[in-house]
Amino acid sequence: MSAKTTALTVLSAALLAPALLVAPAHAAPTPPADAKGQPAPAPPVSMSTVGGSLLGQPGTQVNLLPGAPALPANLTGRSWIVADAESGEVLAAHNAHWRLPPASTMKMLFADTVLPGLPKDQVHKVTDKDMEGVGPGSSLVGVKEDLEYSVHDLWLGVFLRSGNDAVHVLSAMNGGVEKTVKDMQAHAEELQALDTHVVSPDGYDAPEQVSSAYDLTLVARSGLQKQDFREYCGTVSAKFPGLQEAGKPRDYFEIQNTNRLMTGAGGIAPYKGIAGVKNGNTTMAGSTFTGAAQQGSRKLLVTVMNPGAGGANSVYEETAALFDWGFAAAGKVKPVGELVPPKSADTSSHGSPAQSHENDPAAAGKEPGGGAGTALAVAGGVLAVLAGGAFVVNRRWPRGRRGRGEELI
């Protein structure tokens, strides 16, 4: 049974019963074939229930109320999720907790973990040891040994070009790859991203390195609380340091974000209101993507993992379709789960913006125009309602909820 058929079936039932009695849709259709025409693996029969018990069930979970649009047809992602970035309500999901290889979307966790501890103006001279362990075939921004780079430069290399070379240098500055992996795992557990097992900081294919659409969305939501994270993930293009010849000014070359929903590369139209976050692609993971976008006052997060349709644009096309659906469906669906707060979050007063951004100048309306504003301008979705046109997520934690499997009713 397709997701569209499921949605229409539930919608028909909704028209015959009070809205609060509408049952969520549970669909576990035959897994679609992968890009090579081989049957795709089936999701686990049961998965984590963090965020609500429905999210632990295989198949599509959606709860359409009268007037809600049907889910997009022909979605092929093995796992996906649509969530409200501020309230944390999960509007719809498909195998949300399926533990799958994350590819470079793992770099969101790397950045959310390491970025706060490294001053952006700190300069580091790269050594041969810093570059050890960069896997063959890795995406690279062009970091060279014996040259100096600022932390700011390196983060641009991570977010725009998905540079594994930049990740390894920043990991070295953080105390080494082994320490960084441990730090990332601890941070994932603090965020309650419990599907995530970190093996490499850059998302390079490794046995047992997994995450889930649910976890990647949690991580993105956490990262978007940080001004620098928003700036880097929302920057379309930048100048990156090149070679340095004695007695001459240093060369710079342009790098462009590989997120096609921001740049319009590959024939994909830039998505209106897009503000990041991170894409990835490896042999084991296929294509993965987590995106944030705003239209009007609504801010959504969408994650899609490993579309079976194949092709470089599939993950972006399915993400855009889910964004369209999410914006159209807002207020017309009953949530099927929630993005839980971190373990240490104070949920006693719903996490007001003032509390959520205690150390963030954006909380007081001081958010400067940054990379996200640039991205939104390019995408034709400048957000006049936000200072400087920047995407800011004001978290609203559910009161007293710690998210270990409660079902929303």
PDB file of N, CA, C and O in Angstrom, residues 16-68:
ATOM      1  N   LEU A  16     -15.716  10.924   8.723  1.00  0.00           N
ATOM      2  CA  LEU A  16     -16.843  10.231   9.324  1.00  0.00           C
ATOM      3  C   LEU A  16     -16.778  10.171  10.837  1.00  0.00           C
ATOM      4  O   LEU A  16     -17.643   9.590  11.472  1.00  0.00           O
ATOM      5  N   ALA A  17     -15.734  10.745  11.432  1.00  0.00           N
ATOM      6  CA  ALA A  17     -15.570  10.653  12.885  1.00  0.00           C
ATOM      7  C   ALA A  17     -15.034  11.966  13.422  1.00  0.00           C
ATOM      8  O   ALA A  17     -14.443  12.743  12.689  1.00  0.00           O
ATOM      9  N   PRO A  18     -15.227  12.237  14.714  1.00  0.00           N
ATOM     10  CA  PRO A  18     -14.672  13.444  15.314  1.00  0.00           C
ATOM     11  C   PRO A  18     -13.163  13.466  15.141  1.00  0.00           C
ATOM     12  O   PRO A  18     -12.501  12.441  15.182  1.00  0.00           O
ATOM     13  N   ALA A  19     -12.622  14.662  14.993  1.00  0.00           N
ATOM     14  CA  ALA A  19     -11.201  14.792  14.676  1.00  0.00           C
ATOM     15  C   ALA A  19     -10.311  14.121  15.698  1.00  0.00           C
ATOM     16  O   ALA A  19      -9.300  13.527  15.349  1.00  0.00           O
ATOM     17  N   LEU A  20     -10.653  14.194  16.968  1.00  0.00           N
ATOM     18  CA  LEU A  20      -9.785  13.630  17.993  1.00  0.00           C
ATOM     19  C   LEU A  20      -9.785  12.118  17.998  1.00  0.00           C
ATOM     20  O   LEU A  20      -8.972  11.489  18.658  1.00  0.00           O
ATOM     21  N   LEU A  21     -10.686  11.497  17.270  1.00  0.00           N
ATOM     22  CA  LEU A  21     -10.750  10.039  17.252  1.00  0.00           C
ATOM     23  C   LEU A  21     -10.108   9.449  16.024  1.00  0.00           C
ATOM     24  O   LEU A  21     -10.135   8.240  15.821  1.00  0.00           O
ATOM     25  N   VAL A  22      -9.509  10.287  15.189  1.00  0.00           N
ATOM     26  CA  VAL A  22      -8.909   9.778  13.971  1.00  0.00           C
ATOM     27  C   VAL A  22      -7.712   8.911  14.317  1.00  0.00           C
ATOM     28  O   VAL A  22      -6.850   9.313  15.075  1.00  0.00           O
ATOM     29  N   ALA A  23      -7.655   7.724  13.782  1.00  0.00           N
ATOM     30  CA  ALA A  23      -6.537   6.819  14.064  1.00  0.00           C
ATOM     31  C   ALA A  23      -5.373   7.126  13.139  1.00  0.00           C
ATOM     32  O   ALA A  23      -5.563   7.427  11.975  1.00  0.00           O
ATOM     33  N   PRO A  24      -4.129   7.051  13.669  1.00  0.00           N
ATOM     34  CA  PRO A  24      -2.978   7.259  12.801  1.00  0.00           C
ATOM     35  C   PRO A  24      -2.920   6.191  11.728  1.00  0.00           C
ATOM     36  O   PRO A  24      -3.427   5.086  11.903  1.00  0.00           O
ATOM     37  N   ALA A  25      -2.288   6.534  10.626  1.00  0.00           N
ATOM     38  CA  ALA A  25      -2.107   5.565   9.551  1.00  0.00           C
ATOM     39  C   ALA A  25      -0.883   4.731   9.835  1.00  0.00           C
ATOM     40  O   ALA A  25       0.159   5.256  10.177  1.00  0.00           O
ATOM     41  N   HIS A  26      -1.000   3.446   9.713  1.00  0.00           N
ATOM     42  CA  HIS A  26       0.128   2.541   9.882  1.00  0.00           C
ATOM     43  C   HIS A  26       0.290   1.794   8.570  1.00  0.00           C
ATOM     44  O   HIS A  26      -0.565   0.995   8.202  1.00  0.00           O
ATOM     45  N   ALA A  27       1.364   2.050   7.862  1.00  0.00           N
ATOM     46  CA  ALA A  27       1.572   1.390   6.588  1.00  0.00           C
ATOM     47  C   ALA A  27       2.943   0.757   6.571  1.00  0.00           C
ATOM     48  O   ALA A  27       3.923   1.413   6.868  1.00  0.00           O
ATOM     49  N   ALA A  28       2.997  -0.514   6.258  1.00  0.00           N
ATOM     50  CA  ALA A  28       4.277  -1.191   6.101  1.00  0.00           C
ATOM     51  C   ALA A  28       4.300  -1.834   4.721  1.00  0.00           C
ATOM     52  O   ALA A  28       4.178  -3.045   4.572  1.00  0.00           O
ATOM     53  N   PRO A  29       4.391  -0.995   3.684  1.00  0.00           N
ATOM     54  CA  PRO A  29       4.296  -1.521   2.336  1.00  0.00           C
ATOM     55  C   PRO A  29       5.521  -2.342   1.973  1.00  0.00           C
ATOM     56  O   PRO A  29       6.541  -2.300   2.635  1.00  0.00           O
ATOM     57  N   THR A  30       5.399  -3.078   0.876  1.00  0.00           N
ATOM     58  CA  THR A  30       6.541  -3.821   0.373  1.00  0.00           C
ATOM     59  C   THR A  30       7.663  -2.839   0.051  1.00  0.00           C
ATOM     60  O   THR A  30       7.444  -1.846  -0.641  1.00  0.00           O
ATOM     61  N   PRO A  31       8.858  -3.078   0.585  1.00  0.00           N
ATOM     62  CA  PRO A  31       9.947  -2.133   0.340  1.00  0.00           C
ATOM     63  C   PRO A  31      10.195  -1.949  -1.147  1.00  0.00           C
ATOM     64  O   PRO A  31      10.194  -2.919  -1.911  1.00  0.00           O
ATOM     65  N   PRO A  32      10.405  -0.719  -1.598  1.00  0.00           N
ATOM     66  CA  PRO A  32      10.648  -0.487  -3.021  1.00  0.00           C
ATOM     67  C   PRO A  32      12.001  -1.036  -3.436  1.00  0.00           C
ATOM     68  O   PRO A  32      12.881  -1.259  -2.607  1.00  0.00           O
ATOM     69  N   ALA A  33      12.163  -1.238  -4.707  1.00  0.00           N
ATOM     70  CA  ALA A  33      13.460  -1.673  -5.214  1.00  0.00           C
ATOM     71  C   ALA A  33      14.461  -0.536  -5.094  1.00  0.00           C
ATOM     72  O   ALA A  33      14.105   0.643  -5.093  1.00  0.00           O
ATOM     73  N   ASP A  34      15.735  -0.886  -4.947  1.00  0.00           N
ATOM     74  CA  ASP A  34      16.747   0.142  -4.876  1.00  0.00           C
ATOM     75  C   ASP A  34      17.110   0.613  -6.286  1.00  0.00           C
ATOM     76  O   ASP A  34      16.492   0.218  -7.274  1.00  0.00           O
ATOM     77  N   ALA A  35      18.135   1.481  -6.360  1.00  0.00           N
ATOM     78  CA  ALA A  35      18.495   2.082  -7.645  1.00  0.00           C
ATOM     79  C   ALA A  35      18.948   1.047  -8.667  1.00  0.00           C
ATOM     80  O   ALA A  35      18.903   1.292  -9.872  1.00  0.00           O
ATOM     81  N   LYS A  36      19.399  -0.131  -8.199  1.00  0.00           N
ATOM     82  CA  LYS A  36      19.850  -1.183  -9.103  1.00  0.00           C
ATOM     83  C   LYS A  36      18.750  -2.200  -9.410  1.00  0.00           C
ATOM     84  O   LYS A  36      18.996  -3.218 -10.043  1.00  0.00           O
ATOM     85  N   GLY A  37      17.538  -1.937  -8.922  1.00  0.00           N
ATOM     86  CA  GLY A  37      16.431  -2.835  -9.183  1.00  0.00           C
ATOM     87  C   GLY A  37      16.328  -4.001  -8.225  1.00  0.00           C
ATOM     88  O   GLY A  37      15.466  -4.869  -8.380  1.00  0.00           O
ATOM     89  N   GLN A  38      17.200  -4.030  -7.207  1.00  0.00           N
ATOM     90  CA  GLN A  38      17.154  -5.098  -6.225  1.00  0.00           C
ATOM     91  C   GLN A  38      16.189  -4.731  -5.106  1.00  0.00           C
ATOM     92  O   GLN A  38      16.054  -3.562  -4.752  1.00  0.00           O
ATOM     93  N   PRO A  39      15.495  -5.713  -4.517  1.00  0.00           N
ATOM     94  CA  PRO A  39      14.592  -5.400  -3.406  1.00  0.00           C
ATOM     95  C   PRO A  39      15.351  -4.737  -2.262  1.00  0.00           C
ATOM     96  O   PRO A  39      16.415  -5.214  -1.842  1.00  0.00           O
ATOM     97  N   ALA A  40      14.839  -3.631  -1.788  1.00  0.00           N
ATOM     98  CA  ALA A  40      15.479  -2.947  -0.667  1.00  0.00           C
ATOM     99  C   ALA A  40      15.208  -3.706   0.619  1.00  0.00           C
ATOM    100  O   ALA A  40      14.183  -4.370   0.750  1.00  0.00           O
ATOM    101  N   PRO A  41      16.119  -3.620   1.594  1.00  0.00           N
ATOM    102  CA  PRO A  41      15.887  -4.307   2.860  1.00  0.00           C
ATOM    103  C   PRO A  41      14.680  -3.738   3.595  1.00  0.00           C
ATOM    104  O   PRO A  41      14.370  -2.546   3.469  1.00  0.00           O
ATOM    105  N   ALA A  42      14.003  -4.587   4.329  1.00  0.00           N
ATOM    106  CA  ALA A  42      12.840  -4.150   5.096  1.00  0.00           C
ATOM    107  C   ALA A  42      13.290  -3.540   6.417  1.00  0.00           C
ATOM    108  O   ALA A  42      14.320  -3.918   6.975  1.00  0.00           O
ATOM    109  N   PRO A  43      12.525  -2.585   6.951  1.00  0.00           N
ATOM    110  CA  PRO A  43      12.873  -2.002   8.250  1.00  0.00           C
ATOM    111  C   PRO A  43      12.656  -3.013   9.362  1.00  0.00           C
ATOM    112  O   PRO A  43      11.937  -4.002   9.192  1.00  0.00           O
ATOM    113  N   PRO A  44      13.268  -2.791  10.516  1.00  0.00           N
ATOM    114  CA  PRO A  44      13.018  -3.673  11.662  1.00  0.00           C
ATOM    115  C   PRO A  44      11.536  -3.677  12.029  1.00  0.00           C
ATOM    116  O   PRO A  44      10.822  -2.693  11.815  1.00  0.00           O
ATOM    117  N   VAL A  45      11.088  -4.766  12.600  1.00  0.00           N
ATOM    118  CA  VAL A  45       9.685  -4.881  13.011  1.00  0.00           C
ATOM    119  C   VAL A  45       9.374  -3.899  14.126  1.00  0.00           C
ATOM    120  O   VAL A  45       8.274  -3.343  14.203  1.00  0.00           O
ATOM    121  N   SER A  46      10.333  -3.689  15.005  1.00  0.00           N
ATOM    122  CA  SER A  46      10.155  -2.704  16.067  1.00  0.00           C
ATOM    123  C   SER A  46      11.434  -1.901  16.200  1.00  0.00           C
ATOM    124  O   SER A  46      12.531  -2.413  15.991  1.00  0.00           O
ATOM    125  N   MET A  47      11.270  -0.636  16.535  1.00  0.00           N
ATOM    126  CA  MET A  47      12.407   0.282  16.651  1.00  0.00           C
ATOM    127  C   MET A  47      12.247   1.096  17.932  1.00  0.00           C
ATOM    128  O   MET A  47      11.306   0.918  18.695  1.00  0.00           O
ATOM    129  N   SER A  48      13.169   2.002  18.155  1.00  0.00           N
ATOM    130  CA  SER A  48      13.118   2.874  19.325  1.00  0.00           C
ATOM    131  C   SER A  48      11.783   3.621  19.373  1.00  0.00           C
ATOM    132  O   SER A  48      11.211   3.962  18.335  1.00  0.00           O
ATOM    133  N   THR A  49      11.312   3.880  20.584  1.00  0.00           N
ATOM    134  CA  THR A  49      10.072   4.650  20.743  1.00  0.00           C
ATOM    135  C   THR A  49      10.331   6.026  21.347  1.00  0.00           C
ATOM    136  O   THR A  49       9.414   6.674  21.851  1.00  0.00           O
ATOM    137  N   VAL A  50      11.572   6.477  21.328  1.00  0.00           N
ATOM    138  CA  VAL A  50      11.852   7.841  21.776  1.00  0.00           C
ATOM    139  C   VAL A  50      11.036   8.807  20.922  1.00  0.00           C
ATOM    140  O   VAL A  50      11.051   8.744  19.694  1.00  0.00           O
ATOM    141  N   GLY A  51      10.292   9.674  21.572  1.00  0.00           N
ATOM    142  CA  GLY A  51       9.454  10.630  20.859  1.00  0.00           C
ATOM    143  C   GLY A  51       8.032  10.168  20.656  1.00  0.00           C
ATOM    144  O   GLY A  51       7.206  10.908  20.135  1.00  0.00           O
ATOM    145  N   GLY A  52       7.726   8.930  21.056  1.00  0.00           N
ATOM    146  CA  GLY A  52       6.368   8.415  20.906  1.00  0.00           C
ATOM    147  C   GLY A  52       6.379   7.019  20.322  1.00  0.00           C
ATOM    148  O   GLY A  52       7.195   6.692  19.458  1.00  0.00           O
ATOM    149  N   SER A  53       5.458   6.193  20.789  1.00  0.00           N
ATOM    150  CA  SER A  53       5.457   4.784  20.388  1.00  0.00           C
ATOM    151  C   SER A  53       5.171   4.594  18.899  1.00  0.00           C
ATOM    152  O   SER A  53       5.650   3.641  18.288  1.00  0.00           O
ATOM    153  N   LEU A  54       4.407   5.498  18.287  1.00  0.00           N
ATOM    154  CA  LEU A  54       4.120   5.355  16.856  1.00  0.00           C
ATOM    155  C   LEU A  54       5.389   5.451  16.021  1.00  0.00           C
ATOM    156  O   LEU A  54       5.494   4.832  14.956  1.00  0.00           O
ATOM    157  N   LEU A  55       6.360   6.216  16.501  1.00  0.00           N
ATOM    158  CA  LEU A  55       7.597   6.387  15.746  1.00  0.00           C
ATOM    159  C   LEU A  55       8.449   5.129  15.756  1.00  0.00           C
ATOM    160  O   LEU A  55       9.392   5.015  14.972  1.00  0.00           O
ATOM    161  N   GLY A  56       8.142   4.196  16.638  1.00  0.00           N
ATOM    162  CA  GLY A  56       8.874   2.943  16.682  1.00  0.00           C
ATOM    163  C   GLY A  56       8.299   1.870  15.793  1.00  0.00           C
ATOM    164  O   GLY A  56       8.822   0.754  15.739  1.00  0.00           O
ATOM    165  N   GLN A  57       7.214   2.169  15.096  1.00  0.00           N
ATOM    166  CA  GLN A  57       6.577   1.184  14.230  1.00  0.00           C
ATOM    167  C   GLN A  57       7.022   1.367  12.790  1.00  0.00           C
ATOM    168  O   GLN A  57       7.256   2.484  12.335  1.00  0.00           O
ATOM    169  N   PRO A  58       7.176   0.270  12.047  1.00  0.00           N
ATOM    170  CA  PRO A  58       7.594   0.386  10.653  1.00  0.00           C
ATOM    171  C   PRO A  58       6.491   0.975   9.778  1.00  0.00           C
ATOM    172  O   PRO A  58       5.307   0.903  10.098  1.00  0.00           O
ATOM    173  N   GLY A  59       6.892   1.563   8.674  1.00  0.00           N
ATOM    174  CA  GLY A  59       5.937   2.126   7.732  1.00  0.00           C
ATOM    175  C   GLY A  59       5.661   3.591   8.003  1.00  0.00           C
ATOM    176  O   GLY A  59       6.304   4.245   8.820  1.00  0.00           O
ATOM    177  N   THR A  60       4.679   4.108   7.278  1.00  0.00           N
ATOM    178  CA  THR A  60       4.339   5.523   7.349  1.00  0.00           C
ATOM    179  C   THR A  60       3.391   5.795   8.501  1.00  0.00           C
ATOM    180  O   THR A  60       2.382   5.106   8.663  1.00  0.00           O
ATOM    181  N   GLN A  61       3.697   6.805   9.281  1.00  0.00           N
ATOM    182  CA  GLN A  61       2.856   7.235  10.394  1.00  0.00           C
ATOM    183  C   GLN A  61       2.384   8.662  10.112  1.00  0.00           C
ATOM    184  O   GLN A  61       3.195   9.585  10.021  1.00  0.00           O
ATOM    185  N   VAL A  62       1.096   8.817   9.934  1.00  0.00           N
ATOM    186  CA  VAL A  62       0.531  10.138   9.697  1.00  0.00           C
ATOM    187  C   VAL A  62      -0.902  10.114  10.196  1.00  0.00           C
ATOM    188  O   VAL A  62      -1.563   9.072  10.171  1.00  0.00           O
ATOM    189  N   ASN A  63      -1.387  11.247  10.653  1.00  0.00           N
ATOM    190  CA  ASN A  63      -2.707  11.328  11.247  1.00  0.00           C
ATOM    191  C   ASN A  63      -3.415  12.543  10.656  1.00  0.00           C
ATOM    192  O   ASN A  63      -3.358  13.638  11.193  1.00  0.00           O
ATOM    193  N   LEU A  64      -4.063  12.362   9.511  1.00  0.00           N
ATOM    194  CA  LEU A  64      -4.663  13.456   8.763  1.00  0.00           C
ATOM    195  C   LEU A  64      -6.033  13.816   9.336  1.00  0.00           C
ATOM    196  O   LEU A  64      -6.871  12.947   9.549  1.00  0.00           O
ATOM    197  N   LEU A  65      -6.238  15.098   9.543  1.00  0.00           N
ATOM    198  CA  LEU A  65      -7.533  15.613   9.960  1.00  0.00           C
ATOM    199  C   LEU A  65      -8.271  16.130   8.721  1.00  0.00           C
ATOM    200  O   LEU A  65      -7.685  16.246   7.642  1.00  0.00           O
ATOM    201  N   PRO A  66      -9.563  16.433   8.850  1.00  0.00           N
ATOM    202  CA  PRO A  66     -10.308  16.928   7.680  1.00  0.00           C
ATOM    203  C   PRO A  66      -9.636  18.137   7.046  1.00  0.00           C
ATOM    204  O   PRO A  66      -9.209  19.066   7.732  1.00  0.00           O
ATOM    205  N   GLY A  67      -9.522  18.100   5.733  1.00  0.00           N
ATOM    206  CA  GLY A  67      -8.916  19.195   4.990  1.00  0.00           C
ATOM    207  C   GLY A  67      -7.422  19.084   4.803  1.00  0.00           C
ATOM    208  O   GLY A  67      -6.819  19.921   4.126  1.00  0.00           O
ATOM    209  N   ALA A  68      -6.807  18.063   5.381  1.00  0.00           N
ATOM    210  CA  ALA A  68      -5.361  17.910   5.248  1.00  0.00           C
ATOM    211  C   ALA A  68      -4.999  17.368   3.871  1.00  0.00           C
ATOM    212  O   ALA A  68      -5.709  16.531   3.319  1.00  0.00           O
TER     213      ALA A  68
END
